[in-house]
Coordinates of C-alpha atoms and ligand atoms in Angstrom, one line a residue:
M1 CA 7.0 23.4 -27.5
T2 CA 7.7 20.8 -24.7
G3 CA 5.5 17.8 -24.6
E4 CA 3.6 16.4 -21.6
L5 CA 3.4 13.1 -19.7
F6 CA 0.0 11.4 -19.1
L7 CA -0.3 8.6 -16.6
C8 CA -3.2 6.5 -17.8
A9 CA -5.0 4.0 -15.6
T10 CA -6.1 0.9 -17.5
P11 CA -8.5 -1.9 -16.5
I12 CA -7.5 -4.6 -13.9
G13 CA -9.7 -7.2 -15.6
N14 CA -12.9 -5.9 -17.0
L15 CA -12.2 -3.9 -20.2
E16 CA -15.2 -1.7 -19.7
D17 CA -13.3 -0.1 -16.8
I18 CA -11.4 2.3 -19.0
T19 CA -12.3 5.9 -19.2
Y20 CA -13.3 7.9 -22.3
R21 CA -10.5 10.2 -21.4
V22 CA -7.8 7.5 -21.3
V23 CA -8.9 6.1 -24.6
R24 CA -8.8 9.5 -26.2
T25 CA -5.4 10.4 -24.6
L26 CA -3.9 7.0 -25.7
S27 CA -5.1 7.7 -29.3
E28 CA -3.7 11.3 -29.3
V29 CA -0.2 11.0 -27.7
D30 CA 2.9 10.4 -29.8
V31 CA 4.0 7.3 -27.9
I32 CA 2.8 5.0 -25.2
A33 CA 5.4 3.7 -22.6
A34 CA 4.1 0.3 -21.5
E35 CA 5.3 -2.2 -19.0
D36 CA 4.8 -5.2 -21.3
T37 CA 4.2 -4.2 -24.9
R38 CA 2.9 -7.7 -25.9
N39 CA 0.3 -7.4 -23.2
S40 CA -0.7 -3.8 -23.9
I41 CA -1.0 -4.3 -27.7
K42 CA -4.2 -6.4 -26.9
L43 CA -5.7 -3.5 -25.0
L44 CA -4.8 -1.1 -27.8
N45 CA -6.3 -3.4 -30.5
H46 CA -9.5 -3.8 -28.5
F47 CA -10.0 0.0 -28.5
N48 CA -8.6 0.5 -32.0
I49 CA -5.7 2.7 -30.8
K50 CA -2.9 2.9 -33.3
T51 CA -0.3 4.8 -31.3
P52 CA 3.2 3.2 -31.2
L53 CA 4.3 1.4 -28.0
T54 CA 7.7 1.5 -26.4
S55 CA 8.8 -0.6 -23.4
Y56 CA 9.2 1.0 -20.0
H57 CA 9.6 -1.5 -17.1
E58 CA 11.2 -2.3 -13.8
Y59 CA 14.5 -3.3 -15.4
N60 CA 15.0 -0.4 -17.8
K61 CA 13.1 2.3 -15.9
Y62 CA 16.1 4.6 -15.0
D63 CA 17.6 4.7 -18.5
K64 CA 14.3 4.7 -20.3
A65 CA 12.9 7.5 -18.2
K66 CA 15.7 9.7 -19.4
V67 CA 15.1 8.8 -23.0
L68 CA 11.4 9.5 -22.6
V69 CA 12.1 12.8 -20.9
G70 CA 14.3 13.7 -23.8
R71 CA 11.5 13.0 -26.2
M72 CA 9.1 15.1 -24.2
L73 CA 11.6 18.0 -24.1
A74 CA 11.8 17.6 -27.9
G75 CA 8.0 18.2 -28.1
E76 CA 6.4 14.7 -28.0
N77 CA 3.5 13.8 -25.7
V78 CA 4.0 10.5 -23.9
A79 CA 1.4 8.3 -22.1
C80 CA 2.5 5.8 -19.5
I81 CA 0.5 2.6 -18.8
S82 CA 1.2 -0.4 -16.7
D83 CA 0.1 -4.0 -17.2
A84 CA -3.1 -3.2 -15.3
G85 CA -4.4 -0.5 -13.1
T86 CA -2.8 2.8 -12.1
P87 CA 0.8 3.3 -13.2
G88 CA 3.0 4.1 -10.2
I89 CA 1.1 1.9 -7.8
S90 CA 3.3 -1.2 -7.4
D91 CA 4.2 -0.6 -11.0
P92 CA 7.0 1.4 -12.7
G93 CA 5.8 5.0 -13.2
E94 CA 7.2 6.7 -10.1
V95 CA 10.7 7.1 -11.6
L96 CA 9.4 8.6 -14.9
V97 CA 7.2 11.1 -13.0
R98 CA 10.1 12.3 -10.9
E99 CA 12.4 12.7 -14.0
A100 CA 9.6 14.5 -15.9
L101 CA 8.9 16.9 -13.0
D102 CA 12.6 17.6 -12.5
A103 CA 12.8 18.5 -16.2
G104 CA 9.9 20.9 -15.8
I105 CA 7.5 18.7 -17.9
K106 CA 3.8 18.9 -17.1
V107 CA 2.4 15.6 -15.7
T108 CA -1.2 14.7 -15.7
S109 CA -2.6 11.6 -13.9
L110 CA -5.8 10.2 -15.5
P111 CA -7.6 8.3 -12.8
G112 CA -9.2 4.8 -13.2
A113 CA -8.9 1.3 -11.9
C114 CA -6.7 0.5 -9.0
A115 CA -6.8 -2.9 -7.2
C116 CA -6.1 -1.5 -3.7
I117 CA -9.0 1.0 -3.7
T118 CA -11.4 -1.4 -5.4
A119 CA -10.5 -4.1 -2.8
L120 CA -10.8 -1.7 0.1
T121 CA -14.2 -0.5 -0.8
L122 CA -15.5 -4.0 -1.3
S123 CA -13.9 -5.4 1.9
G124 CA -16.5 -4.2 4.4
L125 CA -13.7 -3.1 6.7
P126 CA -13.3 0.6 7.8
T127 CA -12.3 2.7 4.8
R128 CA -11.8 6.1 6.5
R129 CA -8.1 5.5 7.3
F130 CA -6.0 2.8 5.6
A131 CA -2.3 1.8 5.1
F132 CA -1.4 0.6 1.7
E133 CA 1.6 -1.7 2.1
A134 CA 1.7 -3.0 -1.6
F135 CA 3.7 -6.2 -1.7
L136 CA 5.5 -7.0 1.5
P137 CA 9.3 -6.7 0.9
A138 CA 11.0 -9.9 -0.3
D139 CA 14.2 -9.2 1.8
K140 CA 13.9 -11.1 5.1
K141 CA 15.0 -8.3 7.4
E142 CA 12.9 -5.6 5.7
R143 CA 9.9 -7.9 5.7
A144 CA 10.4 -8.6 9.4
D145 CA 10.6 -4.9 10.1
V146 CA 7.4 -4.2 8.1
L147 CA 5.6 -7.0 10.0
E148 CA 6.8 -5.6 13.3
E149 CA 5.4 -2.1 12.4
L150 CA 2.1 -3.6 11.3
K151 CA 1.6 -5.1 14.7
T152 CA 0.6 -1.7 16.0
E153 CA -1.1 -0.3 12.9
T154 CA -4.6 0.8 13.8
R155 CA -5.6 1.7 10.2
T156 CA -7.1 -0.9 7.8
I157 CA -4.1 -2.6 6.0
I158 CA -4.0 -3.4 2.3
I159 CA -1.5 -5.9 0.9
Y160 CA -1.0 -7.2 -2.6
E161 CA 0.1 -10.8 -3.0
A162 CA 0.8 -13.3 -5.8
P163 CA -1.1 -16.6 -5.5
H164 CA 2.0 -18.8 -5.1
H165 CA 3.1 -16.7 -2.0
L166 CA -0.4 -16.3 -0.5
A167 CA -0.4 -19.2 2.0
K168 CA 3.1 -18.2 3.4
T169 CA 2.2 -14.6 3.7
L170 CA -1.0 -15.3 5.5
K171 CA 0.9 -17.5 8.0
E172 CA 3.4 -14.7 8.6
L173 CA 0.6 -12.2 9.0
A174 CA -1.3 -14.4 11.4
D175 CA 1.9 -15.0 13.5
A176 CA 2.8 -11.3 13.6
L177 CA -0.7 -9.7 14.0
G178 CA -2.6 -12.4 15.8
D179 CA -6.1 -13.4 14.7
R180 CA -7.6 -10.5 12.8
K181 CA -10.5 -10.1 10.4
V182 CA -9.3 -10.2 6.8
S183 CA -11.1 -9.8 3.5
I184 CA -9.4 -11.9 0.9
V185 CA -10.4 -10.2 -2.3
R186 CA -9.6 -11.9 -5.6
E187 CA -10.1 -11.5 -9.3
L188 CA -11.5 -8.0 -9.0
T189 CA -13.8 -6.9 -11.9
K190 CA -13.5 -10.4 -13.5
V191 CA -15.9 -13.3 -13.7
H192 CA -14.7 -15.0 -10.6
E193 CA -14.5 -11.9 -8.4
E194 CA -14.8 -12.8 -4.8
N195 CA -14.6 -11.3 -1.3
F196 CA -13.8 -14.0 1.2
E197 CA -14.5 -12.5 4.6
T198 CA -12.6 -14.6 7.2
T199 CA -9.9 -14.3 9.9
L200 CA -6.1 -14.7 9.4
S201 CA -6.0 -18.1 11.3
E202 CA -9.0 -19.5 9.3
A203 CA -7.4 -18.3 6.1
V204 CA -4.2 -20.1 7.0
N205 CA -6.2 -23.3 7.4
Y206 CA -8.2 -22.7 4.3
Y207 CA -5.2 -22.1 2.0
G208 CA -3.4 -25.1 3.6
E209 CA -6.1 -27.2 1.8
N210 CA -7.1 -25.1 -1.2
E211 CA -4.7 -23.9 -3.8
P212 CA -5.0 -20.1 -4.4
R213 CA -5.8 -19.1 -8.0
G214 CA -5.9 -15.7 -9.5
E215 CA -4.9 -12.2 -8.3
Y216 CA -5.3 -11.3 -4.6
V217 CA -5.6 -8.3 -2.4
L218 CA -5.6 -8.8 1.4
V219 CA -7.5 -6.2 3.4
I220 CA -6.8 -6.7 7.1
A221 CA -8.5 -5.0 10.1
G222 CA -6.2 -2.6 11.9
K223 CA -5.5 -3.2 15.6
P224 CA -8.3 -1.6 17.7
A225 CA -7.0 1.7 19.1
S226 CA -8.4 0.8 22.6
E227 CA -6.4 -2.5 22.6
L228 CA -3.3 -0.7 21.6
K229 CA -3.8 2.0 24.3
E230 CA -4.4 -0.7 27.0
E231 CA -1.2 -2.6 25.9
R232 CA 0.9 0.5 26.0
E233 CA -0.5 1.5 29.4
F234 CA 0.2 -2.0 30.7
S235 CA 3.8 -2.1 29.5
F236 CA 4.5 1.4 30.9
R237 CA 3.0 0.4 34.2
E238 CA 5.7 -2.4 34.4
L239 CA 8.2 0.4 34.8
D240 CA 8.6 2.3 38.0
I241 CA 7.8 6.0 37.7
P242 CA 11.4 7.4 38.0
S243 CA 12.6 5.0 35.2
H244 CA 9.6 6.0 33.1
M245 CA 10.4 9.7 33.7
K246 CA 14.0 9.0 32.6
I247 CA 12.9 7.9 29.2
Y248 CA 11.8 11.5 28.5
T249 CA 14.3 13.5 30.5
D250 CA 17.1 11.6 28.7
K251 CA 15.6 13.0 25.5
G252 CA 16.1 16.5 26.9
I253 CA 12.4 17.0 27.8
D254 CA 11.9 19.1 30.9
E255 CA 10.5 17.6 34.0
K256 CA 7.1 19.2 33.9
E257 CA 6.5 18.1 30.3
A258 CA 7.9 14.6 31.1
M259 CA 5.4 14.3 34.0
K260 CA 2.6 15.1 31.6
L261 CA 3.8 12.5 29.1
V262 CA 4.3 9.8 31.8
A263 CA 0.8 10.4 33.1
K264 CA -0.6 10.1 29.6
D265 CA 1.3 6.9 28.9
R266 CA 0.0 5.3 32.1
G267 CA -3.5 6.6 31.7
V268 CA -3.4 8.3 35.2
P269 CA -3.8 12.0 36.3
K270 CA -0.6 14.1 36.4
R271 CA -1.1 14.6 40.1
E272 CA -0.5 10.9 40.7
I273 CA 3.0 11.2 39.0
Y274 CA 3.8 14.3 40.9
D275 CA 2.9 12.7 44.3
A276 CA 4.8 9.6 43.5
L277 CA 8.0 11.6 42.7
K278 CA 7.7 13.7 45.9
R279 CA 7.6 10.6 48.1
Ligands
SAM1 N1 -1.0 -1.0 -10.7 C1 -1.9 -2.0 -10.2 C2 -3.0 -1.3 -9.5 O1 -3.3 -0.1 -9.8 O2 -3.6 -1.9 -8.6 C3 -1.2 -3.0 -9.3 C4 -0.1 -3.8 -10.1 S1 0.7 -5.0 -9.1 C5 2.1 -5.3 -10.1 C6 -0.2 -6.4 -9.3 C7 -1.0 -6.8 -8.0 O3 -2.2 -6.0 -7.9 C8 -1.5 -8.2 -8.1 O4 -0.5 -9.1 -7.6 C9 -2.6 -8.2 -7.1 O5 -2.2 -8.2 -5.8 C10 -3.2 -6.8 -7.4 N2 -4.2 -6.9 -8.5 C11 -4.2 -6.4 -9.7 N3 -5.3 -6.7 -10.4 C12 -6.1 -7.4 -9.6 C13 -7.4 -8.0 -9.7 N4 -8.1 -7.9 -10.8 N5 -7.9 -8.6 -8.6 C14 -7.2 -8.7 -7.4 N6 -6.0 -8.2 -7.3 C15 -5.4 -7.5 -8.3

C-alpha cells in the first residue's frame, strides 16, 4: 500500500506549542524529512521521538523530493518538518507537496505554529484581509517590483526579515510606502516576545540607534482605500476625457462601456462624460 505525506507544524520558540497530533504522527511515521537534522534532533529528543531523520532542505529539495516520493510509493509514511513553524511557509515543503500530489500520494497538513499568523493577530492592525509577502526578494529588480506593488496594497502587509537586514528593509519600506503604522513583532512565543507599535519613519530612526536582535515579523498597515481612490481619481483627472477614453477603447472596450469606466475612474456621473464628448 502507498504511504502518505504529513506536513507537521513545529514550535517557533515555545516547545509547548506543538500539538498532540504532531507528536503522535512524528512518532508513528517511518521517516521525518527535516530542514536541519541537527536542529530537529533536539526537538525529537525533547518529546522522546525515536523516528529516523533525513535531510530535506533548500539545496536538495528537487532531488530529495523524488527520493521521498519513491519511498512513499513503496509504502513508507513520511513526515516533513522545517526548522520552525509550518513547513511550506518560507520553508521547503512546497516542492515535496507538489511531487507527492503528482504521484497520487495523500498529503495531510497538521496545523500549528506559524510566525505570520501569530504576528498578525498580535499586531493590532486589521486582520480581515492581509497580504503575506514572506521575505522580500533579494534580487534588486524583483525587490523594486514588489515594493512598487506594495505602494497600492490596501490589505495589511506581513513581511519576514532577518535581524541583520531589518534596518535596510525598514528604510526601503518607508521610502516606498511613506509613513505607515507598523507593528514590529519579535521573538514570538519566546521570553523576549515584543510587539513594538510604531511608524515606518520612527522605526528607521530607532533601528539606526538600536541593533536589532532576534527574529522579526513586520506587520504594516495597508494603504487606506479612500486615499488610493482619491489618488487614482486625481491622476485620471490630469488626463483630458478623450485621452482617458482612448485607454479603454484601445483595449477593444466599446464606447458605452468605456464611458462607464471613465466615469468611475474620475468619480463623476456617466452623464458628465457623455456631455463632454458631445461638445
Ligand atoms: N515556516 C516558518 C513559519 O511558519 O512561520 C517561517 C520560517 S522562515 C525561514 C523564518 C522567518 O520567520 C524568520 O526570519 C522570522 O521572520 C519569522 N519567524 C520565525 N520564528 C519567529 C519568531 N519566533 N518570532 C518572530 N519571527 C519569527
